[in-house]
Amino acid sequence: MAIRQNFRGRGLRVLLVLLVLVPVVVFMTLVLQKTRDLKGLRDSEASSRIKTPSKAGLCVLKRDCPEDSFSFFIRTGAANVIAPRICLQNQLVLGVVLNNAGRGINIVLINGTTGGVLKTGHFDMYGGDVDPLLEFLKSMEAGSVVLMASYDDPSTRLTQEARQLIAELGSSAVKSLGFRDNWVFVGGKGASASSFEKLLKNNNNNKYENWPELIEIQGCIPRYLG
Ligand SMILES: *[C@@H]1O[C@H](CO)[C@@H](O)[C@H](O)[C@H]1NC(C)=O
């Protein structure tokens, strides 16, 4: 009798322990798991935020381009203070950190077939001379693509001849490009060349007193097929 009671008492204790401990252990495991997941998420978020600024970090595109095309991003300068930026395939190819941007018309010339960069630089259209720009435009070969961005003033020294040569690359805005207008353009030489363009006039609606707001353009340049 005594043995049976003792046995029953021990069975109850075991049952109690199981009923209380097992849910507690399961609950604690779940809580710990959840905490680890959240912490992992926070850590990965933080590390993507704090990523050191790279050349590519300045060129984040909102969409991918089809295989047979090259992605680009162009931003004009802001007033006469912040230099413009030109990116190709998510890589910075013209900008202040590369020391190849400046007042006037900024250019990147690429091989439209391979996407390789052939030339970068800027032509000062305020204090400079138009001749180097004319020389550059006349030397462009069929199958090459040019990306352009204004900075400060792209137009004072721009002659009709230069405007005509740029118009032949696919620009329509270049004809009316004026003092301190902001302008971004992609165009090319050759039969299948495509073009992209935006213009923001310097006028009474300026964001900065004497200059309009900066503008951007991005897209995919189809590979040149001849
Ligand atoms: C582009 O690169 C290809 C291959 O190297 C070459 O044959 C072609 O002439 C180049 N075109 C331009 C416009 O540079």
XYZ file of C-alpha atoms and ligand atoms in Angstrom:
240
model
C 0.000 0.000 0.000
C 2.689 2.377 1.069
C 4.771 1.414 -1.932
C 1.869 2.048 -4.332
C 1.189 5.472 -2.839
C 4.816 6.310 -3.076
C 4.800 5.192 -6.680
C 1.703 7.272 -7.452
C 3.273 10.303 -5.765
C 6.405 9.999 -7.865
C 4.346 9.518 -11.053
C 2.449 12.706 -10.293
C 5.626 14.625 -9.722
C 7.044 13.403 -13.032
C 3.802 14.324 -14.769
C 3.855 17.790 -13.178
C 7.452 18.335 -14.173
C 6.637 17.311 -17.739
C 3.493 19.459 -17.902
C 5.315 22.566 -16.664
C 8.857 22.162 -17.929
C 8.219 21.020 -21.500
C 6.074 24.018 -22.499
C 8.518 26.367 -20.752
C 11.482 24.897 -22.620
C 9.617 24.997 -25.945
C 8.531 28.576 -25.293
C 12.049 29.706 -24.350
C 13.498 28.042 -27.451
C 11.016 29.843 -29.677
C 11.691 33.188 -28.001
C 15.449 32.766 -28.354
C 15.061 31.732 -31.994
C 12.907 34.796 -32.739
C 15.370 37.126 -31.034
C 18.251 35.688 -33.050
C 16.271 36.114 -36.319
C 15.469 39.734 -35.524
C 19.034 40.464 -34.513
C 20.325 38.885 -37.732
C 17.924 41.021 -39.744
C 18.974 44.187 -37.942
C 22.644 43.373 -38.428
C 22.283 42.810 -42.158
C 20.223 45.985 -42.515
C 22.793 47.967 -40.606
C 25.690 46.605 -42.618
C 23.985 47.456 -45.908
C 23.310 50.978 -44.645
C 26.826 51.620 -43.398
C 28.522 50.152 -46.486
C 31.492 52.378 -47.216
C 30.777 54.708 -50.146
C 32.252 53.099 -53.236
C 32.393 54.382 -56.775
C 29.488 52.047 -57.536
C 27.576 53.342 -54.510
C 27.110 56.670 -56.295
C 25.472 54.918 -59.237
C 22.525 52.961 -57.857
C 20.079 52.239 -60.649
C 16.427 51.548 -59.964
C 16.161 48.820 -62.567
C 18.203 46.268 -64.468
C 18.779 46.482 -68.182
C 18.228 43.734 -70.756
C 21.324 41.753 -71.697
C 21.899 43.516 -75.002
C 22.104 47.000 -73.496
C 24.175 49.183 -71.179
C 22.654 50.830 -68.119
C 23.375 54.502 -67.547
C 22.680 57.215 -65.009
C 23.364 60.916 -65.584
C 22.888 63.799 -63.167
C 23.630 67.424 -64.020
C 25.610 69.663 -61.759
C 23.778 71.625 -59.066
C 24.170 75.377 -59.666
C 27.921 76.072 -59.871
C 28.549 74.132 -56.665
C 28.175 70.362 -57.157
C 29.746 68.683 -60.180
C 27.684 66.339 -62.394
C 27.928 62.566 -62.391
C 27.808 59.994 -65.179
C 27.567 56.263 -64.492
C 27.728 53.342 -66.853
C 26.850 49.755 -65.907
C 26.655 50.865 -62.241
C 30.177 52.253 -62.328
C 31.046 55.911 -61.885
C 32.880 57.059 -65.025
C 32.688 60.834 -64.605
C 32.442 62.799 -61.381
C 34.242 64.905 -58.836
C 35.901 61.909 -57.147
C 37.432 60.922 -60.506
C 38.581 64.495 -61.088
C 37.225 64.552 -64.660
C 34.126 66.777 -64.310
C 33.977 70.526 -64.750
C 32.102 73.612 -65.889
C 30.321 73.465 -69.232
C 29.438 70.265 -71.080
C 30.674 67.039 -69.494
C 31.054 64.060 -71.782
C 31.649 60.323 -71.714
C 32.265 58.649 -75.048
C 31.749 54.904 -75.288
C 32.021 52.198 -77.875
C 28.352 51.433 -78.540
C 29.131 47.806 -79.352
C 31.319 46.868 -76.400
C 30.266 49.531 -73.878
C 33.929 50.334 -73.252
C 34.749 53.929 -72.270
C 36.782 55.714 -74.966
C 37.001 59.216 -73.496
C 35.838 61.311 -70.552
C 36.140 65.032 -69.968
C 34.444 68.411 -70.082
C 34.323 71.391 -72.402
C 34.073 74.775 -70.692
C 31.279 76.566 -72.528
C 31.432 79.686 -70.363
C 35.072 80.711 -70.208
C 36.515 78.275 -72.748
C 36.662 77.919 -76.496
C 34.283 75.905 -78.692
C 37.031 74.506 -80.943
C 38.005 71.500 -78.789
C 34.309 70.537 -78.634
C 33.944 70.835 -82.413
C 37.047 68.734 -82.883
C 35.689 66.100 -80.515
C 32.256 65.987 -82.199
C 33.774 65.716 -85.678
C 36.091 62.902 -84.586
C 33.239 60.693 -83.315
C 33.066 57.429 -85.239
C 29.948 55.567 -86.310
C 28.998 53.134 -83.564
C 30.105 55.387 -80.727
C 27.731 56.757 -78.097
C 28.137 59.966 -76.126
C 26.649 60.808 -72.717
C 26.490 64.503 -71.776
C 25.697 66.493 -68.617
C 25.632 70.238 -68.051
C 27.362 71.977 -65.157
C 26.868 75.656 -64.333
C 26.611 77.003 -67.906
C 26.619 74.729 -70.967
C 25.712 77.249 -73.638
C 27.448 80.635 -73.786
C 30.208 79.445 -76.168
C 28.054 76.896 -77.990
C 27.939 77.938 -81.649
C 25.341 77.011 -84.270
C 27.841 74.592 -85.810
C 28.344 72.786 -82.499
C 24.578 72.714 -81.855
C 24.027 71.238 -85.317
C 26.613 68.488 -84.736
C 24.991 67.570 -81.400
C 21.530 67.653 -83.015
C 22.804 65.123 -85.558
C 23.551 62.779 -82.626
C 19.846 62.847 -81.723
C 19.378 65.934 -79.556
C 16.480 68.311 -80.066
C 16.964 70.394 -76.896
C 20.475 71.513 -77.862
C 19.011 74.008 -80.358
C 17.355 75.958 -77.550
C 19.961 75.269 -74.855
C 20.480 78.556 -73.013
C 22.541 80.259 -70.331
C 22.678 78.111 -67.146
C 20.078 75.603 -68.390
C 20.374 72.072 -67.041
C 20.616 69.392 -69.690
C 21.317 65.651 -69.879
C 21.677 63.822 -73.159
C 22.622 60.430 -74.591
C 23.086 60.138 -78.326
C 25.148 58.348 -80.908
C 26.558 58.276 -84.344
C 25.312 55.680 -86.817
C 22.132 54.266 -88.247
C 20.787 52.394 -85.201
C 21.835 54.912 -82.543
C 19.214 55.760 -79.899
C 18.927 58.925 -77.842
C 17.642 60.104 -74.442
C 17.319 63.689 -73.273
C 16.013 66.082 -70.598
C 16.189 69.866 -70.350
C 15.346 72.212 -67.500
C 15.406 75.900 -68.394
C 16.951 78.591 -66.247
C 13.982 80.871 -65.505
C 11.837 82.440 -62.776
C 10.949 79.018 -61.332
C 14.561 78.243 -60.428
C 15.164 76.148 -57.324
C 18.433 77.966 -56.725
C 18.227 81.678 -57.362
C 20.327 81.790 -60.524
C 20.198 78.123 -61.568
C 17.410 75.568 -62.035
C 17.171 72.355 -59.980
C 19.536 69.559 -60.996
C 18.030 66.901 -63.253
C 18.704 63.191 -63.751
C 18.083 60.618 -66.401
C 18.632 56.870 -66.408
C 17.917 54.025 -68.758
C 19.327 51.330 -70.997
C 21.327 52.077 -74.140
C 20.737 49.279 -76.664
C 23.949 47.744 -77.945
C 24.892 49.283 -81.297
C 24.218 46.834 -84.094
C 25.360 48.890 -87.080
C 34.226 49.120 -80.870
O 34.996 47.988 -80.558
C 35.074 47.056 -81.624
C 35.806 45.834 -81.084
O 37.023 46.177 -80.545
C 35.774 47.692 -82.811
O 35.832 46.782 -83.868
C 34.993 48.942 -83.218
O 35.672 49.607 -84.256
C 34.819 49.878 -82.035
N 33.945 50.974 -82.420
C 34.118 52.214 -81.979
C 33.143 53.232 -82.465
O 35.034 52.529 -81.230
